[in-house]
Amino acid sequence: MKINFIDLQSQYKKYESEINKEVLEVMSSAQFIGGSKLNTLEQSLATYCGVNHAIGCSSGTDALLLALMALDIKEGDEIITTPFTFIATAEVIALLKATPVFVDIDEDTYNIDPSKIEEKITPKTKAIIPVSLYGQVADMDEINQIAQKHNLIVIEDACQSFGATYKGKKSCNVSYIGCTSFFPSKPLGCYGDGGAIFVNDDEMAQKIRIILNHGQDRRYNHKYVGINGRLDAIQAAVLNVKLAHFDEEVSKREEIGQKYIDGLKDVKGIKTPFIKSDRNSVFAQFTLVCEDRQMIEEKLNNAGIPTAIHYPKPLHLQEVFEYLGYKEGDFPISEKISQKVISIPMSPFLTNEEQQYIINTLKRDND
Ligand SMILES: *Cc1c(COP(=O)(O)O)cnc(C)c1O
């Protein structure tokens, strides 16, 4: 059996005629940047999340960067985030010469621990970037409350959680700004790079739109330092098709996730994801925490089952952030979890047969 870690080919086969038609329309219209496909997508995304403005952009990384640029984040500012995430979350902070300030994670959800945030706030703190890791929204009520008390902005890094629900609200609609990614392997993926920014505030939306187009407020008139951060029409065309099927895919993800949780609950040495009762997960990754990761990895790989590690080294121990002066032991939960996590195949197109084979392989005793 050949199992894909994420099965994008089956997905394309299912939507092929719709996607081809939409993409070919872009080709024949020659409207490659902006235009009606992008406008339609932005409308649909805003409606889907219940936010006033959804702004398509070039990637999840650029969504985060644009949010920080629009907030005028600059050298010396401090931004609180988690060390247990993909590099992009902290990279954009450093790119603007601001300082990432890390806070350890919760041992059950692997998201930032709100009870450890306040002790890190200083007069230089400007914003908090919680990450909704693996597809489960972070503790946004607690985080928003802390932010309000200290007059800080909250930006949700929702690059893994598009489509997830938190207390009846969609991810990307649970803080001042929400940023997501449409990288192909994300829950809602395009056929290249893409992302989106969500905000209710009209003025902020306007400013972000200007910054993502070279700071240009009208043609060849430049108000801010900006970037080329646009989402192209072909990606928008692909996303319009996939978004129409997305709720069905989210249900399938939940169903498959639950089947893994039930099927693996009695396996010794493996912890399945813990999802809080007031939210769900879209399982961008289905990630296990193992007592003996190497053994599990070999067992799966030897059976032809692909795995991945998200993430093997927390950001405070990365060479690029040496200058921040952190050391081993500073964030013990992130450090411990990074040694034990392993992600197994997950997509709405994982078949029953494939999933049962993965579960059986994990349940099999070592000989
Ligand atoms: C994927 C990801 C990003 C970056 O998104 P790109 O579209 O690849 O730039 C940022 N943060 C997290 C948590 C991610 O998983």
Coordinates of C-alpha atoms and ligand atoms in Angstrom, one line a residue:
M1 CA 0.0 0.0 0.0
K2 CA 1.3 3.4 -1.0
I3 CA 0.0 6.1 1.4
N4 CA 0.3 9.8 0.8
F5 CA 1.1 12.0 3.8
I6 CA -1.4 14.5 2.3
D7 CA -3.4 13.3 -0.7
L8 CA -3.7 16.3 -3.0
Q9 CA -3.9 14.1 -6.1
S10 CA -7.2 12.5 -5.2
Q11 CA -8.5 16.0 -4.3
Y12 CA -7.6 17.3 -7.7
K13 CA -9.2 14.3 -9.4
K14 CA -12.5 15.0 -7.6
Y15 CA -12.6 18.7 -8.5
E16 CA -10.7 18.5 -11.8
S17 CA -13.3 19.7 -14.2
E18 CA -14.4 22.6 -12.0
I19 CA -10.8 23.7 -11.3
N20 CA -9.7 23.4 -14.9
K21 CA -12.7 25.5 -16.1
E22 CA -12.0 28.3 -13.5
V23 CA -8.3 28.4 -14.2
L24 CA -8.8 28.4 -18.0
E25 CA -11.2 31.3 -17.6
V26 CA -8.3 33.3 -16.0
M27 CA -6.0 32.4 -18.9
S28 CA -8.4 33.5 -21.6
S29 CA -9.4 36.7 -19.7
A30 CA -5.7 37.6 -19.3
Q31 CA -6.7 39.2 -15.9
F32 CA -3.8 37.6 -14.0
I33 CA -3.5 40.1 -11.1
G34 CA -6.6 41.2 -9.2
G35 CA -9.9 41.0 -11.1
S36 CA -13.2 39.2 -10.5
K37 CA -11.8 35.8 -9.3
L38 CA -9.9 37.6 -6.5
N39 CA -12.9 39.8 -5.6
T40 CA -15.2 36.8 -5.5
L41 CA -12.7 34.9 -3.3
E42 CA -12.3 37.8 -0.9
Q43 CA -16.1 38.1 -0.5
S44 CA -16.5 34.4 0.1
L45 CA -13.7 34.2 2.6
A46 CA -15.1 37.2 4.5
T47 CA -18.5 35.6 4.6
Y48 CA -17.1 32.2 5.5
C49 CA -15.3 33.6 8.6
G50 CA -17.9 36.3 9.4
V51 CA -15.3 39.1 9.2
N52 CA -15.8 42.5 7.4
H53 CA -12.7 42.3 5.3
A54 CA -10.7 39.3 3.9
I55 CA -7.6 40.4 1.9
G56 CA -5.9 37.9 -0.4
C57 CA -2.1 38.0 -0.2
S58 CA 1.0 36.2 -1.4
S59 CA 1.5 33.7 1.5
G60 CA 0.9 33.1 5.2
T61 CA 4.3 34.5 5.9
D62 CA 3.4 37.7 4.0
A63 CA 0.0 37.9 5.8
L64 CA 1.8 38.0 9.1
L65 CA 4.4 40.5 7.8
L66 CA 1.7 42.8 6.3
A67 CA -0.2 42.7 9.6
L68 CA 2.9 43.8 11.5
M69 CA 3.8 46.4 8.9
A70 CA 0.3 47.9 9.0
L71 CA 0.6 48.1 12.8
D72 CA 3.9 50.1 12.4
I73 CA 5.9 47.5 14.2
K74 CA 9.5 48.7 14.3
E75 CA 12.9 48.2 15.9
G76 CA 12.8 47.8 19.6
D77 CA 9.2 46.7 19.8
E78 CA 8.5 43.4 21.5
I79 CA 6.0 40.8 20.2
I80 CA 5.0 37.9 22.3
T81 CA 4.6 34.5 20.6
T82 CA 5.3 30.7 21.0
P83 CA 8.6 29.0 20.4
F84 CA 6.7 25.8 19.3
T85 CA 5.7 26.8 15.8
F86 CA 6.9 27.1 12.2
I87 CA 9.7 29.6 11.8
A88 CA 7.6 32.2 9.9
T89 CA 5.7 33.3 13.0
A90 CA 8.8 34.7 14.6
E91 CA 10.8 35.4 11.4
V92 CA 8.5 38.2 10.3
I93 CA 9.0 39.9 13.8
A94 CA 12.7 39.7 13.4
L95 CA 12.6 40.9 9.8
L96 CA 11.1 44.2 11.0
K97 CA 13.9 44.4 13.6
A98 CA 11.4 43.9 16.4
T99 CA 12.1 41.3 19.1
P100 CA 10.3 38.0 19.4
V101 CA 9.5 37.3 23.1
F102 CA 8.7 33.6 23.7
V103 CA 6.2 32.1 26.1
D104 CA 6.0 28.4 26.7
I105 CA 3.1 26.2 25.5
D106 CA 0.3 24.3 27.3
E107 CA 1.2 20.7 27.7
D108 CA -2.2 19.4 26.5
T109 CA -2.9 21.5 23.4
Y110 CA 0.7 22.6 22.4
N111 CA -0.7 26.2 22.0
I112 CA 0.7 29.2 23.9
D113 CA 0.0 29.1 27.7
P114 CA -2.0 32.2 28.5
S115 CA -1.1 32.0 32.2
K116 CA 2.5 32.7 31.3
I117 CA 2.0 35.7 29.0
E118 CA 1.5 38.5 31.5
E119 CA 5.0 38.1 33.2
K120 CA 6.6 38.7 29.7
I121 CA 4.8 42.0 29.1
T122 CA 7.0 45.2 29.2
P123 CA 6.4 48.8 28.2
K124 CA 7.9 47.8 24.8
T125 CA 5.3 45.0 24.1
K126 CA 3.1 45.8 21.2
A127 CA 1.3 42.6 20.2
I128 CA 0.7 39.0 20.9
I129 CA 0.8 36.4 18.1
P130 CA -0.8 33.1 19.3
V131 CA -0.6 30.2 16.8
S132 CA -3.5 27.9 16.4
L133 CA -1.2 24.9 16.1
Y134 CA -2.2 21.8 14.2
G135 CA -5.6 23.2 13.5
Q136 CA -6.9 23.9 17.0
V137 CA -7.5 27.6 17.9
A138 CA -5.5 28.8 20.9
D139 CA -7.1 30.1 24.1
M140 CA -8.2 33.4 22.5
D141 CA -10.6 34.6 25.2
E142 CA -7.9 34.6 27.8
I143 CA -5.3 36.1 25.4
N144 CA -7.7 38.8 24.2
Q145 CA -8.5 39.7 27.8
I146 CA -4.8 40.1 28.7
A147 CA -4.2 42.1 25.5
Q148 CA -7.1 44.5 26.3
K149 CA -5.8 45.0 29.8
H150 CA -2.4 46.0 28.5
N151 CA -3.5 47.7 25.4
L152 CA -1.9 45.2 23.0
I153 CA -3.0 43.9 19.6
V154 CA -3.7 40.2 19.0
I155 CA -2.8 38.6 15.7
E156 CA -3.9 35.0 15.3
D157 CA -1.5 32.9 13.3
A158 CA -4.2 30.8 11.7
C159 CA -2.0 29.4 9.0
Q160 CA -2.9 25.8 10.2
S161 CA -6.5 26.5 11.5
F162 CA -8.5 27.9 8.6
G163 CA -12.0 26.4 9.0
A164 CA -11.7 25.6 12.7
T165 CA -14.3 26.8 15.1
Y166 CA -13.8 28.3 18.6
K167 CA -16.9 29.0 20.8
G168 CA -19.1 29.3 17.7
K169 CA -16.7 31.6 15.8
K170 CA -14.4 30.7 12.9
S171 CA -10.6 30.9 13.2
C172 CA -9.4 34.2 11.7
N173 CA -12.4 35.9 13.4
V174 CA -11.2 35.5 17.0
S175 CA -8.8 38.4 17.4
Y176 CA -8.1 41.9 15.9
I177 CA -6.3 40.4 12.9
G178 CA -6.3 36.9 11.6
C179 CA -3.7 35.6 9.2
T180 CA -3.9 32.3 7.2
S181 CA -2.0 30.4 4.6
F182 CA -3.1 28.7 1.4
F183 CA 0.1 26.8 0.9
P184 CA -0.8 23.5 -0.9
S185 CA -0.6 21.3 2.2
K186 CA -2.7 23.5 4.5
P187 CA -6.3 22.6 5.2
L188 CA -7.4 25.0 2.4
G189 CA -4.6 25.0 -0.1
C190 CA -4.0 26.6 -3.5
Y191 CA -1.7 25.5 -6.3
G192 CA 1.3 27.6 -5.3
D193 CA 1.8 30.2 -2.5
G194 CA -1.1 32.2 -1.1
G195 CA -2.6 33.6 2.1
A196 CA -5.2 35.9 3.5
I197 CA -5.6 38.6 6.2
F198 CA -8.9 39.1 8.1
V199 CA -9.8 42.2 9.9
N200 CA -13.1 44.0 10.8
D201 CA -11.6 47.5 11.1
D202 CA -12.2 49.4 7.7
E203 CA -9.2 51.7 8.1
M204 CA -6.8 48.9 8.9
A205 CA -8.1 46.8 6.0
Q206 CA -7.5 49.8 3.7
K207 CA -3.9 50.3 5.0
I208 CA -3.1 46.6 4.5
R209 CA -4.4 46.7 0.9
I210 CA -2.2 49.7 0.2
I211 CA 0.9 48.1 1.8
L212 CA 0.5 44.8 -0.1
N213 CA 0.6 46.8 -3.3
H214 CA 3.9 48.7 -2.8
G215 CA 2.4 51.2 -0.4
Q216 CA 0.5 52.7 -3.4
D217 CA -2.8 54.4 -2.6
R218 CA -3.4 55.5 -6.2
R219 CA -1.4 54.8 -9.3
Y220 CA 2.3 55.7 -8.8
N221 CA 1.6 57.5 -5.6
H222 CA 3.3 55.8 -2.7
K223 CA 2.1 56.5 0.9
Y224 CA 3.9 53.8 2.8
V225 CA 6.9 51.4 2.4
G226 CA 5.1 48.3 1.1
I227 CA 5.8 45.0 -0.7
N228 CA 4.5 43.0 -3.6
G229 CA 2.2 40.9 -1.5
R230 CA -0.7 40.2 -3.9
L231 CA -2.5 36.9 -4.4
D232 CA -2.7 36.1 -8.1
A233 CA -5.9 35.3 -10.0
I234 CA -5.0 31.7 -10.9
Q235 CA -4.7 30.9 -7.2
A236 CA -7.9 32.7 -6.4
A237 CA -9.6 30.6 -9.1
V238 CA -8.4 27.4 -7.5
L239 CA -9.5 28.6 -4.1
N240 CA -13.0 29.5 -5.3
V241 CA -13.6 25.9 -6.3
K242 CA -12.0 24.4 -3.2
L243 CA -13.8 26.8 -0.8
A244 CA -17.1 25.6 -2.1
H245 CA -16.2 22.1 -1.0
F246 CA -14.4 23.0 2.1
D247 CA -17.1 22.4 4.7
E248 CA -17.5 18.9 3.5
E249 CA -13.7 18.4 3.8
V250 CA -13.6 19.9 7.3
S251 CA -16.3 17.3 8.4
K252 CA -14.2 14.6 6.8
R253 CA -11.1 15.8 8.6
E254 CA -13.0 15.7 11.9
E255 CA -14.4 12.3 11.2
I256 CA -10.9 10.9 10.3
G257 CA -9.3 12.7 13.3
Q258 CA -11.9 11.1 15.7
K259 CA -11.3 7.7 14.2
Y260 CA -7.6 8.0 14.9
I261 CA -8.3 9.2 18.4
D262 CA -10.7 6.3 19.1
G263 CA -8.5 3.7 17.4
L264 CA -5.3 4.7 19.1
K265 CA -6.6 5.5 22.6
D266 CA -5.3 2.3 24.2
V267 CA -1.9 2.2 22.5
K268 CA 0.8 2.4 25.2
G269 CA 3.4 5.2 24.8
I270 CA 1.3 7.3 22.4
K271 CA -0.8 10.4 23.2
T272 CA -3.4 11.4 20.6
P273 CA -4.4 15.1 20.3
F274 CA -6.5 16.7 23.0
I275 CA -9.2 18.9 21.6
K276 CA -11.0 21.3 24.1
S277 CA -14.7 20.9 24.2
D278 CA -15.5 24.5 23.2
R279 CA -13.6 24.2 19.9
N280 CA -12.7 21.7 17.2
S281 CA -9.6 21.0 15.1
V282 CA -9.2 20.9 11.4
F283 CA -6.2 18.7 11.9
A284 CA -3.8 20.5 9.6
Q285 CA -1.5 17.9 11.1
F286 CA -2.5 14.8 13.0
T287 CA 0.3 14.8 15.5
L288 CA 1.0 12.1 18.2
V289 CA 3.2 12.6 21.2
C290 CA 5.3 9.4 21.8
E291 CA 7.4 8.2 24.6
D292 CA 9.8 6.6 22.0
R293 CA 9.5 8.6 18.8
Q294 CA 12.3 6.9 17.0
M295 CA 10.7 3.5 17.5
I296 CA 7.3 4.7 16.3
E297 CA 8.9 6.5 13.3
E298 CA 10.7 3.3 12.2
K299 CA 7.7 1.1 12.7
L300 CA 5.6 3.4 10.5
N301 CA 8.2 4.1 7.9
N302 CA 9.1 0.4 7.6
A303 CA 5.4 -0.3 6.9
G304 CA 5.5 2.2 4.1
I305 CA 3.7 4.9 6.1
P306 CA 5.1 8.4 5.7
T307 CA 5.6 10.6 8.8
A308 CA 6.9 14.1 9.5
I309 CA 8.0 16.1 12.5
H310 CA 6.3 19.4 13.3
Y311 CA 8.7 20.7 14.8
P312 CA 11.9 19.1 15.8
K313 CA 13.6 22.2 17.3
P314 CA 11.8 25.0 19.1
L315 CA 12.6 28.5 17.8
H316 CA 14.5 29.7 20.9
L317 CA 17.1 27.1 20.2
Q318 CA 17.5 27.9 16.5
E319 CA 20.8 29.4 15.3
V320 CA 19.0 32.4 13.8
F321 CA 17.7 33.4 17.2
E322 CA 20.9 32.9 19.1
Y323 CA 21.2 36.7 19.5
L324 CA 18.1 36.7 21.6
G325 CA 20.1 34.9 24.4
Y326 CA 17.8 32.1 25.2
K327 CA 19.2 28.7 26.3
E328 CA 18.1 25.2 26.7
G329 CA 15.7 24.8 29.7
D330 CA 14.0 28.2 29.1
F331 CA 10.9 26.6 27.7
P332 CA 10.8 23.1 29.1
I333 CA 7.4 22.0 27.7
S334 CA 8.2 23.1 24.1
E335 CA 11.6 21.4 24.4
K336 CA 10.1 18.2 25.7
I337 CA 7.2 18.1 23.2
S338 CA 9.6 18.8 20.2
Q339 CA 11.4 15.6 21.1
K340 CA 8.3 13.5 21.1
V341 CA 6.0 14.7 18.3
I342 CA 5.3 12.8 15.1
S343 CA 2.7 13.6 12.5
I344 CA 0.9 10.8 10.6
P345 CA -1.0 10.9 7.3
M346 CA -4.0 13.1 7.4
S347 CA -6.3 14.5 4.6
P348 CA -10.0 14.3 3.8
F349 CA -9.0 11.8 1.1
L350 CA -7.4 9.2 3.4
T351 CA -9.4 6.1 2.8
N352 CA -10.8 3.8 5.5
E353 CA -8.6 1.1 4.4
E354 CA -5.4 3.2 4.6
Q355 CA -6.4 4.6 8.0
Q356 CA -7.1 1.2 9.4
Y357 CA -3.7 0.0 8.2
I358 CA -2.0 2.9 9.9
I359 CA -3.9 2.3 13.2
N360 CA -3.2 -1.5 13.0
T361 CA 0.5 -0.8 12.4
L362 CA 0.6 1.5 15.5
K363 CA -1.2 -1.1 17.6
R364 CA 1.0 -4.0 16.6
D365 CA 3.4 -5.1 19.3
N366 CA 7.0 -4.8 18.7
D367 CA 8.8 -8.0 18.1
Ligands
LIG1 C1 2.6 27.5 7.0 C2 2.7 28.4 8.2 C3 3.1 29.7 8.1 C4 3.6 30.3 6.7 O1 2.7 30.2 5.7 P1 3.3 30.2 4.2 O2 2.1 30.3 3.3 O3 4.1 28.9 4.0 O4 4.2 31.4 4.1 C5 3.2 30.5 9.2 N1 2.8 30.0 10.4 C6 2.5 28.7 10.6 C7 2.1 28.3 11.9 C8 2.4 27.9 9.5 O5 2.0 26.6 9.7

